[in-house]
Amino acid sequence: MSIATLAQPVSRSSPLPEPPPPIMTMRGVSKGFGQGITRTEVLSNINLKIRPGEFLAVVGFSGSGKTTFTNLLAGLEMPDEGEVLFEGQPITGPGPERGLVFQNYSLLPWLTVRGNIALSVNRVFSHWPSRKRRDHVEKFINMVGLKHAAHRRPHELSGGMRQRTSLARTLAMKPKVLLLDEPLSALDALTRSVLQDEILRIWREEQQTCLMITNDVDEAIIVADRIVALNPGPRASLGPMFSVELARPRNRTELNHDEYFKGLRNAVTNYLVAVRQKDRDDQAARASQPRFELPELEPIVPSKPSVSVFSRSVSNSGQ
Amino acid sequence: MSFRGFLIKVCHVTGLPVLEPFVRLAYGEDPKEQFRGIAKFILVPLLAVGLFLGAWSMAARVVVTDSMKLPGPGETWNAGTQLFAMHFEQRRADAEKQREKARSAIKLYAQAKATEKIAQKSEDPAKQKALQARASVLKRQALDAANYVPSSAPTFVDQIITSLKTVFFGFMVATLIAVPIGILCGMSPWFNAAFNPFIQVFKPVSPLAWLPLAGLVIVWWYSSLQSEPFFSKAFLISAITVSLCSLWPTLVNTTLGVASVDKDYLNVARVLNLSWSQRLFKIILPASLPLMFAGLRISLGVGWMVLIAADMLAQNPGLGKFVWDEFQNGSSLTYARIAFSVIVIGLIGLLLDRFMIFLRNLVSFGNPAAA
Ligand SMILES: Nc1ncnc2c1ncn2[C@@H]1O[C@H](COP(=O)(O)OP(=O)(O)OP(=O)(O)O)[C@@H](O)[C@H]1O
Ligand SMILES: [Mg+2]
């Protein structure tokens, strides 16, 4: 992307030592859907390295291809070009070591909260004795605070409770990488901040690597170590990486007055707004262009001043 | 959940919203609203039924030929109560006969024992032999009497029971065939492509066309059997005809249900790396149950409708044969009895339908609207 100068936030701490090998890598990944005239290119030339143990946030506008991006990491979709690596090995499909929390929860409506969580536990830890599995399920029901609703079916739950169930189902698989696709977008602000804190607590306790998709810059800054912007599609690519050098735990009310926080928020927001504006301008320019472009013919003229060329061509046509 | 909520849910799942206003009224909810509900579900239907009965009696007075007459509601009702009375009279007579037989069996057995005893005491071997032969004859008679089964002609109620048995047997056979094939068709587009021509062609075929073919196959099959078969020929012909007609709605709906399982659920299965059978039993089947049961409901309705026709033609004992026999008899009660049968057939069809709705709602996770 050729977006010009952006004020990078000033780093407060000294630069990190040589980073460990990435847990997941995307190398030159492109992805589109459909064929022929209906084909849409969604992602193009995505390069990303996810460091083990980090919390990475991806921010982008709706429809820019964020779900496609997570599905590629989860292995639900295969890239058209390039490759996605997990611990150095190309991935061939989805697996329980990369836990995905779906944007629309995708809970099974015929199972209770407990049943939904037990399904994944029984599958991933099928070698455990049943007693241990049951305890494990209960532990995660309690972890997301759904003990009182464990016997309910999804249609009897609020949006936040569904999201917690979906989160618990994935967390209970003990994935090495947790992929969260807009886990909190459908929730109200209060529930949102509560769940942000819970996700952060679990991430710290389980020492997982976490990638969270979000459309909220504040949320990204509060949870993440690094933030990367996804440019608007089609042919979306990744924008610059912002690192968030704020001590944890981060307090929302204090941060609201923090100059560094404000600067970072402005930088990310300005980048997103600018890149979208540019995208719109490009589209407008494309739309106003004539449908049939004239061949680009260079008039062969001897080196003469342009004014005289013009006057000569006028006089030529007049002849 | 409160008990009230539970009751209301029961009303919905059993497909009896009629009862809901009463439950709400009993819990003291806004009476005006509830009376509206009662009016809608009870008073209006009652009024409509009343109007219909009026129109029917009028028609009964008009539709009269030299030898026949359309029976009015009263005659029909009388014919019906008479049919039931005949049934209970028959049952009573049969029971009486059976008791009598049991008594005579005991008597015969006692006689046989006494004869045996005398035979043992007797010294003359020729007399002893004769007495023992007499005793064994008596014993056999006692056994026959004890095993007596009344062989009176089937009554109206017997015919209803036979019809229900036939339709359930046929429906079961159809379900056992249609559900697995539907699942295969839904899961594999190739399989579906192979089956689709058959489904498209055979689905609209009338039961009356199937009947002779089913009959041919059954007769052929029975001729090759050595032992006495468990089912009577006529029963099987009717049941198989029912199966052939009620196969299709289940098959089509199961295919649709399995093919349209939400992609998100399948993605869950992929992330969990579920095996083929786990995917089938934990994801695909539960997700397609509501549509599958909707298909089963249509199938049972079709089956019940077809059965009456099949009974008539195959001369299989059942309601269809009852109607046919009455028609052939041509007694003064014929048309009243047939009219009564029509109503009974309709009511049984209604009950079967309600039962299937109930099952479907049970598998729709307490969310009947979703199905
Ligand atoms: N299976 C598919 N077939 C065809 N097009 C698809 C498919 N999945 C996604 N797309 C297209 O790719 C683009 C990006 O979709 P995607 O769901 O990844 O966006 P998103 O950033 O997750 O949006 P949102 O924020 O609304 O969730 C959209 O234009 C969408 O139409
Ligand atoms: Mg999305």
XYZ file of C-alpha atoms and ligand atoms in Angstrom:
722
model
C 0.000 0.000 0.000
C 1.395 3.345 -0.855
C -0.029 5.450 1.900
C 2.289 8.245 2.655
C 3.869 9.277 5.907
C 2.152 8.357 9.131
C 3.309 9.535 12.500
C 4.426 6.352 14.283
C 3.855 6.510 18.039
C 7.027 6.998 20.004
C 8.244 3.861 21.674
C 8.616 4.182 25.436
C 10.711 1.112 26.079
C 13.909 -0.072 24.487
C 13.475 -2.277 21.382
C 12.936 -5.978 21.998
C 15.768 -8.485 21.500
C 15.741 -10.854 18.513
C 12.191 -12.327 18.374
C 11.667 -16.120 18.554
C 10.542 -17.971 15.401
C 6.927 -17.171 14.527
C 4.211 -19.651 15.526
C 2.203 -18.861 12.400
C 3.336 -17.351 9.147
C 1.448 -16.120 6.107
C 3.628 -15.763 3.075
C 2.325 -14.054 -0.056
C -1.217 -15.284 0.576
C -3.972 -14.391 -1.900
C -7.546 -15.576 -1.818
C -10.604 -15.005 -3.977
C -14.002 -16.603 -4.455
C -15.908 -17.690 -7.504
C -14.836 -18.161 -11.085
C -14.789 -16.225 -14.299
C -16.850 -13.086 -14.394
C -18.293 -13.523 -10.868
C -14.884 -13.883 -9.271
C -14.015 -11.532 -6.420
C -10.460 -11.211 -5.184
C -10.717 -10.742 -1.435
C -7.165 -10.858 -0.104
C -3.978 -10.220 -1.976
C -0.338 -10.729 -1.020
C -0.736 -11.006 2.730
C 2.487 -11.379 4.693
C 2.345 -11.816 8.451
C 4.350 -13.409 11.222
C 2.584 -14.168 14.496
C 4.976 -14.386 17.440
C 4.401 -17.102 19.999
C 2.551 -15.849 23.079
C 1.626 -12.478 21.663
C -1.773 -10.867 21.458
C -2.265 -9.569 17.941
C -5.239 -7.500 16.886
C -6.366 -7.088 13.284
C -8.510 -4.038 12.628
C -10.439 -3.447 9.438
C -13.702 -2.234 8.026
C -16.663 -4.488 7.507
C -16.421 -6.572 4.373
C -12.684 -6.098 3.995
C -12.083 -9.843 4.287
C -11.400 -10.303 7.998
C -13.387 -13.529 8.260
C -11.691 -14.870 5.151
C -8.376 -13.968 6.773
C -9.153 -15.923 9.969
C -10.554 -18.847 8.002
C -7.247 -19.048 6.159
C -5.351 -19.174 9.441
C -7.789 -21.747 10.832
C -7.428 -23.858 7.692
C -11.114 -23.712 6.771
C -10.092 -22.045 3.515
C -6.980 -22.762 1.485
C -5.022 -19.908 -0.079
C -5.079 -19.547 -3.865
C -1.516 -18.348 -3.789
C 1.168 -18.341 -1.142
C 1.199 -20.461 1.987
C 0.125 -20.471 5.606
C 2.529 -22.118 8.052
C 1.941 -23.344 11.584
C 5.186 -23.875 13.518
C 7.033 -23.936 10.227
C 4.796 -26.561 8.575
C 2.282 -25.686 5.836
C -1.239 -26.289 7.126
C -3.489 -28.679 5.223
C -6.778 -28.137 7.029
C -8.366 -27.131 10.302
C -7.106 -28.638 13.519
C -7.726 -28.378 17.243
C -4.343 -26.713 17.836
C -5.780 -23.614 16.136
C -9.015 -22.840 17.940
C -11.436 -20.615 16.067
C -14.210 -18.624 17.716
C -16.746 -17.989 14.954
C -18.100 -14.520 14.319
C -21.697 -15.805 14.470
C -21.059 -18.166 17.432
C -22.076 -21.285 15.423
C -23.379 -23.060 18.504
C -25.267 -26.264 17.823
C -28.890 -25.432 18.695
C -29.821 -28.972 19.733
C -27.120 -29.117 22.396
C -27.077 -27.349 25.744
C -24.237 -25.075 26.806
C -22.657 -28.074 28.494
C -23.303 -30.286 25.462
C -21.699 -27.806 23.081
C -18.564 -27.590 25.210
C -18.503 -31.339 25.870
C -18.625 -32.075 22.149
C -15.253 -30.469 21.560
C -13.723 -31.773 24.788
C -14.801 -35.350 24.076
C -13.351 -35.108 20.617
C -10.038 -33.422 21.373
C -9.321 -35.267 24.627
C -10.839 -38.611 23.658
C -7.902 -40.379 25.324
C -8.800 -38.953 28.757
C -10.964 -40.917 31.203
C -14.551 -39.702 31.165
C -14.361 -38.328 34.702
C -11.472 -36.049 33.798
C -13.275 -34.887 30.683
C -16.378 -34.027 32.673
C -14.371 -32.014 35.170
C -12.652 -30.226 32.322
C -16.010 -29.239 30.810
C -17.237 -27.927 34.159
C -14.034 -25.961 34.658
C -14.567 -24.056 31.436
C -18.277 -23.525 32.092
C -17.271 -21.902 35.351
C -14.440 -19.971 33.745
C -16.870 -18.072 31.525
C -19.406 -17.750 34.346
C -22.199 -19.860 32.858
C -22.674 -22.344 35.676
C -26.293 -21.267 36.198
C -27.117 -21.653 32.487
C -25.197 -24.830 31.675
C -28.389 -26.789 30.963
C -29.873 -24.227 28.574
C -30.005 -24.408 24.822
C -28.584 -21.585 22.677
C -31.974 -20.066 21.856
C -32.552 -19.508 25.559
C -29.324 -17.522 25.958
C -28.535 -13.843 25.528
C -26.017 -12.765 22.911
C -23.295 -12.352 25.517
C -23.973 -15.789 26.970
C -23.827 -17.345 23.525
C -20.514 -15.639 22.921
C -19.193 -16.956 26.238
C -20.313 -20.463 25.351
C -18.643 -20.217 21.994
C -15.481 -18.935 23.671
C -15.543 -21.701 26.297
C -16.042 -24.346 23.606
C -12.901 -23.210 21.821
C -10.832 -22.528 24.951
C -11.639 -25.980 26.325
C -9.799 -27.488 23.355
C -6.622 -25.863 24.756
C -5.509 -24.575 21.360
C -2.005 -23.229 20.921
C -3.352 -20.371 18.844
C -6.670 -18.750 19.599
C -8.328 -17.110 16.591
C -11.133 -14.749 17.593
C -13.268 -13.440 14.735
C -14.925 -10.261 15.967
C -15.854 -11.983 19.207
C -17.357 -8.925 20.812
C -18.810 -6.844 17.967
C -22.371 -7.982 18.559
C -22.319 -7.079 22.246
C -23.174 -3.927 24.142
C -20.348 -1.789 25.533
C -20.655 -3.022 29.122
C -20.647 -6.737 28.310
C -17.893 -6.023 25.873
C -15.453 -4.650 28.412
C -16.235 -7.473 30.843
C -15.531 -10.072 28.173
C -12.382 -8.244 27.038
C -11.021 -8.594 30.545
C -11.985 -12.268 30.641
C -10.309 -12.983 27.335
C -7.163 -11.224 28.554
C -7.175 -13.151 31.833
C -7.545 -16.482 30.066
C -4.885 -15.557 27.523
C -2.451 -14.781 30.349
C -3.332 -17.891 32.349
C -3.196 -20.306 29.435
C -0.163 -18.586 27.821
C -1.680 -18.964 24.380
C -1.049 -16.995 21.259
C -4.072 -14.930 20.437
C -5.249 -13.244 17.272
C -8.316 -11.096 17.583
C -10.237 -9.538 14.724
C -12.024 -6.351 15.642
C -13.511 -3.239 14.106
C -12.959 -1.164 17.252
C -9.611 0.623 17.565
C -9.971 1.256 21.325
C -10.607 -2.425 21.903
C -7.571 -3.342 19.836
C -5.323 -1.026 21.845
C -6.619 -2.296 25.165
C -6.089 -5.977 24.425
C -3.235 -6.219 21.955
C 0.554 -6.219 21.909
C 0.542 -5.363 18.236
C -2.111 -4.055 15.906
C -2.197 -4.568 12.183
C -4.649 -2.896 9.845
C -6.381 -4.738 7.038
C -6.901 -2.399 4.106
C -10.344 -2.279 2.509
C -11.068 -4.920 -0.118
C -11.254 -6.113 -2.766
C -7.655 -7.263 -2.987
C -7.130 -6.283 0.594
C -3.605 -6.335 1.884
C -2.166 -5.691 5.307
C -1.313 -2.156 6.319
C 1.347 -1.085 8.769
C 1.952 -2.768 12.115
C 1.520 -0.656 15.258
C 3.028 -1.949 18.466
C 1.249 -1.098 21.674
C 3.771 -0.300 24.355
C 1.420 -0.021 27.288
C 1.935 -1.819 30.588
C -0.618 -4.476 31.576
C -3.112 -4.600 33.178
C -4.496 -1.676 31.243
C -7.098 0.475 32.878
C -9.681 1.949 30.529
C -10.474 5.118 32.471
C -6.828 5.976 33.041
C -5.977 5.260 29.424
C -8.565 7.742 28.248
C -6.330 10.528 29.552
C -3.068 8.926 28.486
C -1.297 10.882 25.759
C 0.367 7.794 24.288
C -2.967 5.999 24.096
C -4.581 8.977 22.393
C -1.713 9.311 19.957
C -1.848 5.645 19.030
C -5.598 5.713 18.648
C -5.347 8.717 16.355
C -2.604 7.116 14.336
C -4.542 3.903 13.751
C -7.829 5.673 13.122
C -6.283 8.201 10.788
C -4.602 5.452 8.861
C -7.871 3.534 8.467
C -9.805 6.637 7.455
C -7.118 7.705 5.010
C -6.857 4.318 3.417
C -10.596 4.080 3.028
C -10.761 7.561 1.549
C -8.083 6.638 -0.932
C -9.963 3.456 -1.787
C -13.137 5.446 -2.417
C -11.289 7.982 -4.541
C -9.802 5.161 -6.585
C -13.206 3.649 -7.074
C -14.719 6.990 -8.059
C -11.889 7.562 -10.513
C -12.437 4.092 -11.949
C -16.159 4.700 -12.252
C -15.743 8.057 -14.033
C -13.272 6.613 -16.521
C -14.695 5.855 -19.962
C -15.620 2.225 -20.373
C -13.608 1.835 -23.549
C -10.154 3.272 -23.232
C -8.645 4.773 -26.319
C -5.360 3.295 -27.422
C -2.475 5.246 -26.029
C -0.900 6.664 -29.158
C 2.069 8.888 -28.862
C 1.931 11.541 -31.548
C 5.220 11.611 -33.362
C 6.310 15.173 -33.315
C 9.675 16.777 -33.745
C 11.009 18.428 -30.624
C 9.164 21.658 -30.620
C 7.490 23.627 -27.877
C 4.079 22.247 -26.896
C 2.250 25.467 -27.744
C 3.373 25.257 -31.315
C 2.341 21.581 -31.445
C -1.117 22.563 -30.351
C -1.397 25.411 -32.824
C -0.099 23.185 -35.591
C -2.586 20.402 -34.873
C -5.379 22.970 -34.884
C -4.205 24.378 -38.131
C -3.868 20.810 -39.489
C -7.457 19.957 -38.693
C -8.542 23.211 -40.205
C -6.944 22.321 -43.535
C -38.703 -22.247 34.138
C -41.982 -21.641 35.958
C -44.708 -24.240 35.884
C -46.855 -21.835 33.889
C -44.149 -21.430 31.281
C -43.805 -25.171 31.170
C -47.544 -25.657 30.580
C -47.588 -23.090 27.806
C -44.612 -24.756 26.199
C -46.385 -28.119 26.423
C -49.380 -26.562 24.632
C -47.095 -25.483 21.798
C -45.057 -28.651 21.495
C -48.125 -30.895 21.501
C -49.682 -28.716 18.821
C -52.648 -27.798 21.008
C -52.645 -23.983 21.155
C -56.362 -24.401 21.977
C -55.416 -24.958 25.593
C -53.117 -21.968 25.941
C -55.773 -19.341 26.776
C -57.119 -21.609 29.522
C -53.667 -21.972 31.076
C -53.137 -18.220 30.943
C -56.618 -17.590 32.341
C -55.996 -20.017 35.190
C -52.913 -17.967 36.071
C -54.963 -14.784 36.097
C -53.604 -13.131 32.981
C -55.640 -10.405 31.289
C -59.040 -12.169 30.916
C -60.151 -10.050 27.962
C -57.169 -11.129 25.911
C -57.668 -14.768 26.910
C -61.368 -14.735 26.047
C -60.404 -13.504 22.617
C -58.114 -16.513 22.350
C -60.882 -18.834 23.505
C -63.300 -17.280 21.036
C -60.822 -17.710 18.230
C -59.842 -21.280 18.971
C -63.137 -22.665 20.277
C -66.209 -20.561 19.661
C -65.561 -19.785 16.012
C -64.769 -23.412 15.074
C -67.855 -24.555 17.013
C -70.000 -22.052 15.163
C -68.595 -23.229 11.838
C -69.311 -26.857 12.724
C -72.864 -25.901 13.681
C -73.390 -24.165 10.353
C -72.009 -27.167 8.526
C -74.376 -29.538 10.365
C -77.299 -27.294 9.446
C -76.326 -27.274 5.783
C -75.843 -31.023 5.889
C -79.324 -31.708 7.294
C -80.786 -29.491 4.629
C -78.887 -31.314 1.914
C -80.061 -34.639 3.374
C -83.647 -33.563 2.845
C -82.977 -32.622 -0.783
C -80.626 -35.346 -2.055
C -83.057 -38.252 -2.351
C -83.480 -40.774 -5.195
C -85.953 -43.649 -5.518
C -83.837 -46.164 -3.683
C -81.243 -44.050 -1.863
C -81.043 -41.033 0.367
C -78.229 -38.907 1.732
C -78.144 -39.590 5.468
C -78.478 -36.590 7.771
C -76.279 -35.938 10.802
C -78.752 -37.640 13.138
C -78.957 -40.838 11.100
C -75.192 -40.908 10.755
C -74.763 -40.500 14.477
C -77.264 -43.281 15.150
C -75.590 -45.578 12.661
C -72.287 -44.852 14.359
C -73.471 -45.526 17.880
C -75.092 -48.673 16.567
C -71.799 -49.797 15.048
C -70.078 -49.323 18.383
C -72.924 -51.031 20.217
C -72.627 -53.956 17.824
C -68.924 -54.119 18.514
C -69.377 -54.228 22.274
C -72.233 -56.723 21.969
C -69.993 -58.920 19.845
C -67.148 -58.608 22.311
C -69.451 -59.500 25.161
C -70.810 -62.516 23.290
C -67.288 -63.632 22.419
C -66.176 -63.281 25.996
C -69.209 -65.212 27.177
C -68.468 -67.971 24.693
C -64.857 -68.031 25.780
C -65.799 -68.310 29.445
C -68.150 -71.136 28.597
C -65.420 -72.897 26.690
C -63.006 -72.420 29.589
C -65.530 -73.934 31.972
C -66.059 -76.903 29.688
C -62.291 -77.251 29.321
C -61.945 -77.590 33.079
C -64.805 -80.073 33.160
C -63.325 -82.115 30.335
C -59.922 -82.133 31.967
C -61.388 -83.305 35.276
C -63.231 -86.077 33.423
C -60.014 -87.083 31.684
C -58.178 -87.259 35.023
C -60.971 -89.317 36.565
C -60.976 -91.675 33.605
C -57.210 -92.087 33.903
C -57.532 -92.923 37.570
C -60.170 -95.545 36.874
C -57.968 -96.931 34.116
C -55.058 -97.306 36.551
C -57.231 -99.179 39.045
C -58.787 -101.446 36.453
C -57.256 -104.949 36.175
C -58.590 -105.876 32.777
C -55.879 -104.738 30.272
C -58.360 -104.349 27.391
C -60.648 -102.155 29.484
C -57.637 -100.226 30.740
C -56.521 -99.486 27.198
C -59.994 -98.325 26.175
C -60.260 -96.050 29.207
C -56.837 -94.530 28.554
C -57.771 -93.843 24.927
C -60.953 -92.179 26.146
C -58.928 -90.079 28.598
C -56.552 -88.836 25.916
C -59.493 -87.892 23.688
C -61.004 -85.945 26.568
C -57.678 -84.233 27.209
C -57.393 -83.143 23.630
C -60.944 -81.776 23.703
C -60.093 -79.880 26.887
C -57.044 -78.413 25.216
C -59.065 -77.340 22.186
C -61.691 -75.730 24.387
C -59.054 -73.913 26.425
C -57.443 -72.538 23.261
C -60.715 -71.425 21.750
C -60.517 -68.200 19.708
C -63.816 -66.574 18.760
C -64.142 -66.466 14.981
C -66.908 -63.915 14.547
C -66.787 -61.460 11.627
C -64.625 -58.361 12.353
C -66.628 -55.423 13.660
C -66.140 -51.752 12.807
C -63.696 -51.262 15.669
C -61.716 -54.343 14.615
C -61.459 -52.841 11.144
C -60.129 -49.585 12.587
C -57.467 -51.482 14.508
C -56.477 -53.499 11.446
C -56.200 -50.325 9.387
C -53.986 -48.667 11.988
C -51.744 -51.728 12.121
C -51.442 -51.789 8.336
C -50.670 -48.110 8.018
C -48.044 -48.212 10.761
C -46.383 -51.265 9.280
C -46.288 -49.704 5.827
C -45.112 -46.390 7.221
C -42.323 -48.075 9.191
C -41.094 -49.931 6.123
C -41.159 -46.692 4.107
C -39.253 -44.819 6.833
C -36.599 -47.508 7.116
C -36.008 -47.286 3.381
C -36.443 -43.552 2.814
C -34.357 -42.127 5.659
C -31.048 -43.869 4.853
C -31.416 -43.222 1.126
C -32.377 -39.596 1.839
C -29.291 -39.156 4.012
C -27.052 -40.588 1.289
C -28.679 -38.371 -1.350
C -28.284 -35.312 0.867
C -24.656 -35.997 1.652
C -23.497 -36.892 -1.847
C -24.570 -34.947 -4.923
C -23.478 -37.937 -7.028
C -25.788 -40.278 -5.227
C -28.527 -37.702 -5.529
C -27.968 -37.444 -9.269
C -28.334 -41.218 -9.551
C -31.539 -41.336 -7.502
C -33.220 -38.221 -8.758
C -34.779 -39.726 -11.916
C -36.487 -42.443 -9.860
C -37.750 -39.962 -7.315
C -39.074 -37.634 -9.983
C -40.850 -40.387 -11.921
C -42.281 -42.517 -9.117
C -43.312 -39.737 -6.758
C -46.500 -38.773 -8.622
C -47.666 -42.364 -9.275
C -51.073 -43.202 -7.798
C -51.367 -46.056 -5.278
C -53.886 -47.790 -7.504
C -51.195 -48.271 -10.109
C -48.754 -49.728 -7.606
C -51.239 -52.168 -6.130
C -51.268 -54.867 -8.848
C -47.474 -54.828 -9.037
C -47.122 -55.081 -5.269
C -49.679 -57.896 -5.364
C -47.708 -59.732 -8.043
C -44.467 -59.515 -6.066
C -46.122 -60.647 -2.823
C -47.884 -63.581 -4.480
C -44.630 -64.661 -6.123
C -42.767 -64.342 -2.855
C -45.375 -66.316 -0.913
C -45.394 -69.106 -3.484
C -41.687 -69.649 -2.877
C -42.052 -69.809 0.915
C -42.041 -73.192 2.611
C -43.311 -72.308 6.068
C -46.536 -70.533 6.968
C -45.832 -66.778 6.653
C -46.409 -64.465 9.573
C -48.466 -61.870 7.679
C -51.494 -62.528 5.542
C -51.142 -61.803 1.843
C -53.779 -59.075 1.732
C -52.206 -57.315 4.693
C -48.801 -57.235 3.039
C -50.186 -56.024 -0.281
C -51.926 -53.102 1.418
C -48.950 -52.320 3.609
C -46.483 -52.383 0.727
C -48.738 -50.119 -1.331
C -48.802 -47.706 1.590
C -44.999 -47.882 1.783
C -44.549 -47.223 -1.912
C -46.651 -44.072 -1.694
C -45.405 -42.705 1.599
C -41.760 -43.223 0.704
C -41.367 -40.073 -1.331
C -42.150 -37.172 0.993
C -39.758 -38.551 3.614
C -37.102 -39.191 0.995
C -37.341 -35.728 -0.523
C -37.435 -33.920 2.815
C -34.584 -35.924 4.311
C -32.459 -35.161 1.275
C -33.301 -31.476 1.567
C -32.680 -31.446 5.326
C -29.297 -33.125 5.048
C -28.189 -31.091 2.054
C -29.112 -27.790 3.684
C -27.332 -28.257 7.011
C -25.893 -24.877 7.973
C -22.344 -24.512 6.673
C -21.291 -23.117 10.033
C -22.186 -26.377 11.769
C -20.110 -28.268 9.237
C -17.247 -25.865 9.891
C -17.519 -26.686 13.597
C -17.205 -30.347 12.648
C -14.147 -29.552 10.535
C -12.410 -27.565 13.256
C -12.993 -30.467 15.662
C -11.798 -32.970 13.036
C -14.895 -35.093 13.576
C -14.839 -38.467 11.863
C -17.381 -39.312 9.175
C -19.732 -41.135 11.544
C -19.425 -38.488 14.248
C -20.182 -35.817 11.705
C -23.256 -37.770 10.630
C -24.615 -38.556 14.092
C -23.548 -35.449 16.009
C -24.045 -32.739 13.407
C -25.904 -33.707 10.246
C -28.686 -35.851 11.684
C -29.642 -33.564 14.580
C -29.549 -30.567 12.264
C -31.825 -32.188 9.701
C -34.294 -33.805 12.115
C -36.915 -31.029 11.939
C -37.167 -31.202 8.146
C -37.032 -34.983 8.246
C -39.969 -35.092 10.634
C -41.887 -32.636 8.505
C -41.454 -35.178 5.706
C -42.521 -38.064 7.916
C -45.659 -36.167 8.799
C -46.623 -35.744 5.156
C -45.763 -39.399 4.554
C -48.048 -40.650 7.288
C -50.883 -38.482 5.949
C -50.370 -39.824 2.440
C -50.138 -43.359 3.788
C -53.448 -43.096 5.634
C -55.154 -41.736 2.543
C -53.716 -44.443 0.311
C -54.532 -47.191 2.770
C -58.287 -46.735 2.444
C -58.066 -47.119 -1.329
C -55.682 -50.062 -1.062
C -57.941 -51.813 1.459
C -60.883 -51.435 -0.870
C -59.046 -52.929 -3.810
C -56.939 -55.569 -2.068
C -59.892 -56.738 0.030
C -57.630 -56.468 3.029
C -59.595 -56.239 6.271
C -59.687 -52.586 7.261
C -61.761 -49.457 7.035
C -61.589 -49.398 3.253
C -63.012 -52.900 3.034
C -65.685 -51.949 5.544
C -66.812 -49.075 3.329
C -66.702 -51.271 0.253
C -68.653 -54.096 1.883
C -71.284 -51.696 3.122
C -71.584 -50.282 -0.366
C -72.057 -53.781 -1.792
C -74.590 -54.762 0.879
C -76.981 -51.997 0.041
C -78.966 -52.113 3.276
C -81.019 -49.164 4.460
C -78.162 -48.200 6.776
C -75.452 -48.320 4.088
C -75.009 -44.619 3.452
C -75.287 -43.608 7.088
C -72.548 -46.090 7.949
C -70.358 -44.910 5.105
C -70.828 -41.292 6.188
C -69.873 -42.263 9.705
C -66.771 -44.086 8.419
C -65.769 -40.980 6.485
C -65.855 -38.946 9.668
C -63.944 -41.583 11.638
C -61.310 -41.838 8.898
C -60.930 -38.062 9.002
C -60.642 -37.945 12.771
C -58.023 -40.690 12.845
C -56.075 -38.869 10.134
C -56.241 -35.745 12.282
C -54.933 -37.600 15.324
C -52.061 -39.116 13.357
C -51.174 -35.668 12.038
C -51.226 -34.152 15.525
C -49.019 -36.949 16.756
C -46.450 -36.268 14.037
C -46.540 -32.530 14.745
C -45.863 -33.362 18.359
C -42.845 -35.485 17.413
C -41.557 -32.828 15.060
C -41.842 -30.147 17.707
C -40.002 -32.368 20.160
C -36.989 -32.527 17.845
C -37.144 -28.815 16.988
C -35.525 -27.924 20.312
C -38.585 -26.305 21.839
C -38.760 -23.810 19.020
C -41.715 -24.925 16.869
C -41.649 -21.828 14.676
C -38.153 -22.699 13.496
C -39.300 -25.977 11.994
N -17.644 -18.190 0.403
C -17.630 -17.024 -0.254
N -18.010 -16.965 -1.547
C -17.993 -15.798 -2.231
N -17.626 -14.624 -1.701
C -17.240 -14.600 -0.418
C -17.229 -15.793 0.380
N -16.798 -15.471 1.621
C -16.566 -14.149 1.588
N -16.824 -13.611 0.378
C -16.659 -12.210 -0.005
O -15.442 -11.782 0.518
C -15.548 -10.468 1.025
C -15.021 -10.417 2.454
O -15.848 -11.220 3.271
P -15.528 -11.454 4.803
O -16.642 -12.240 5.365
O -14.173 -12.027 4.919
O -15.556 -9.962 5.361
P -15.420 -9.464 6.870
O -14.318 -8.488 6.912
O -15.340 -10.601 7.788
O -16.782 -8.691 7.063
P -17.580 -8.426 8.421
O -16.813 -7.405 9.189
O -18.887 -7.909 7.952
O -17.663 -9.727 9.119
C -16.997 -10.054 0.883
O -17.105 -9.196 -0.209
C -17.721 -11.332 0.609
O -18.758 -11.093 -0.291
Mg -16.447 -11.297 9.297
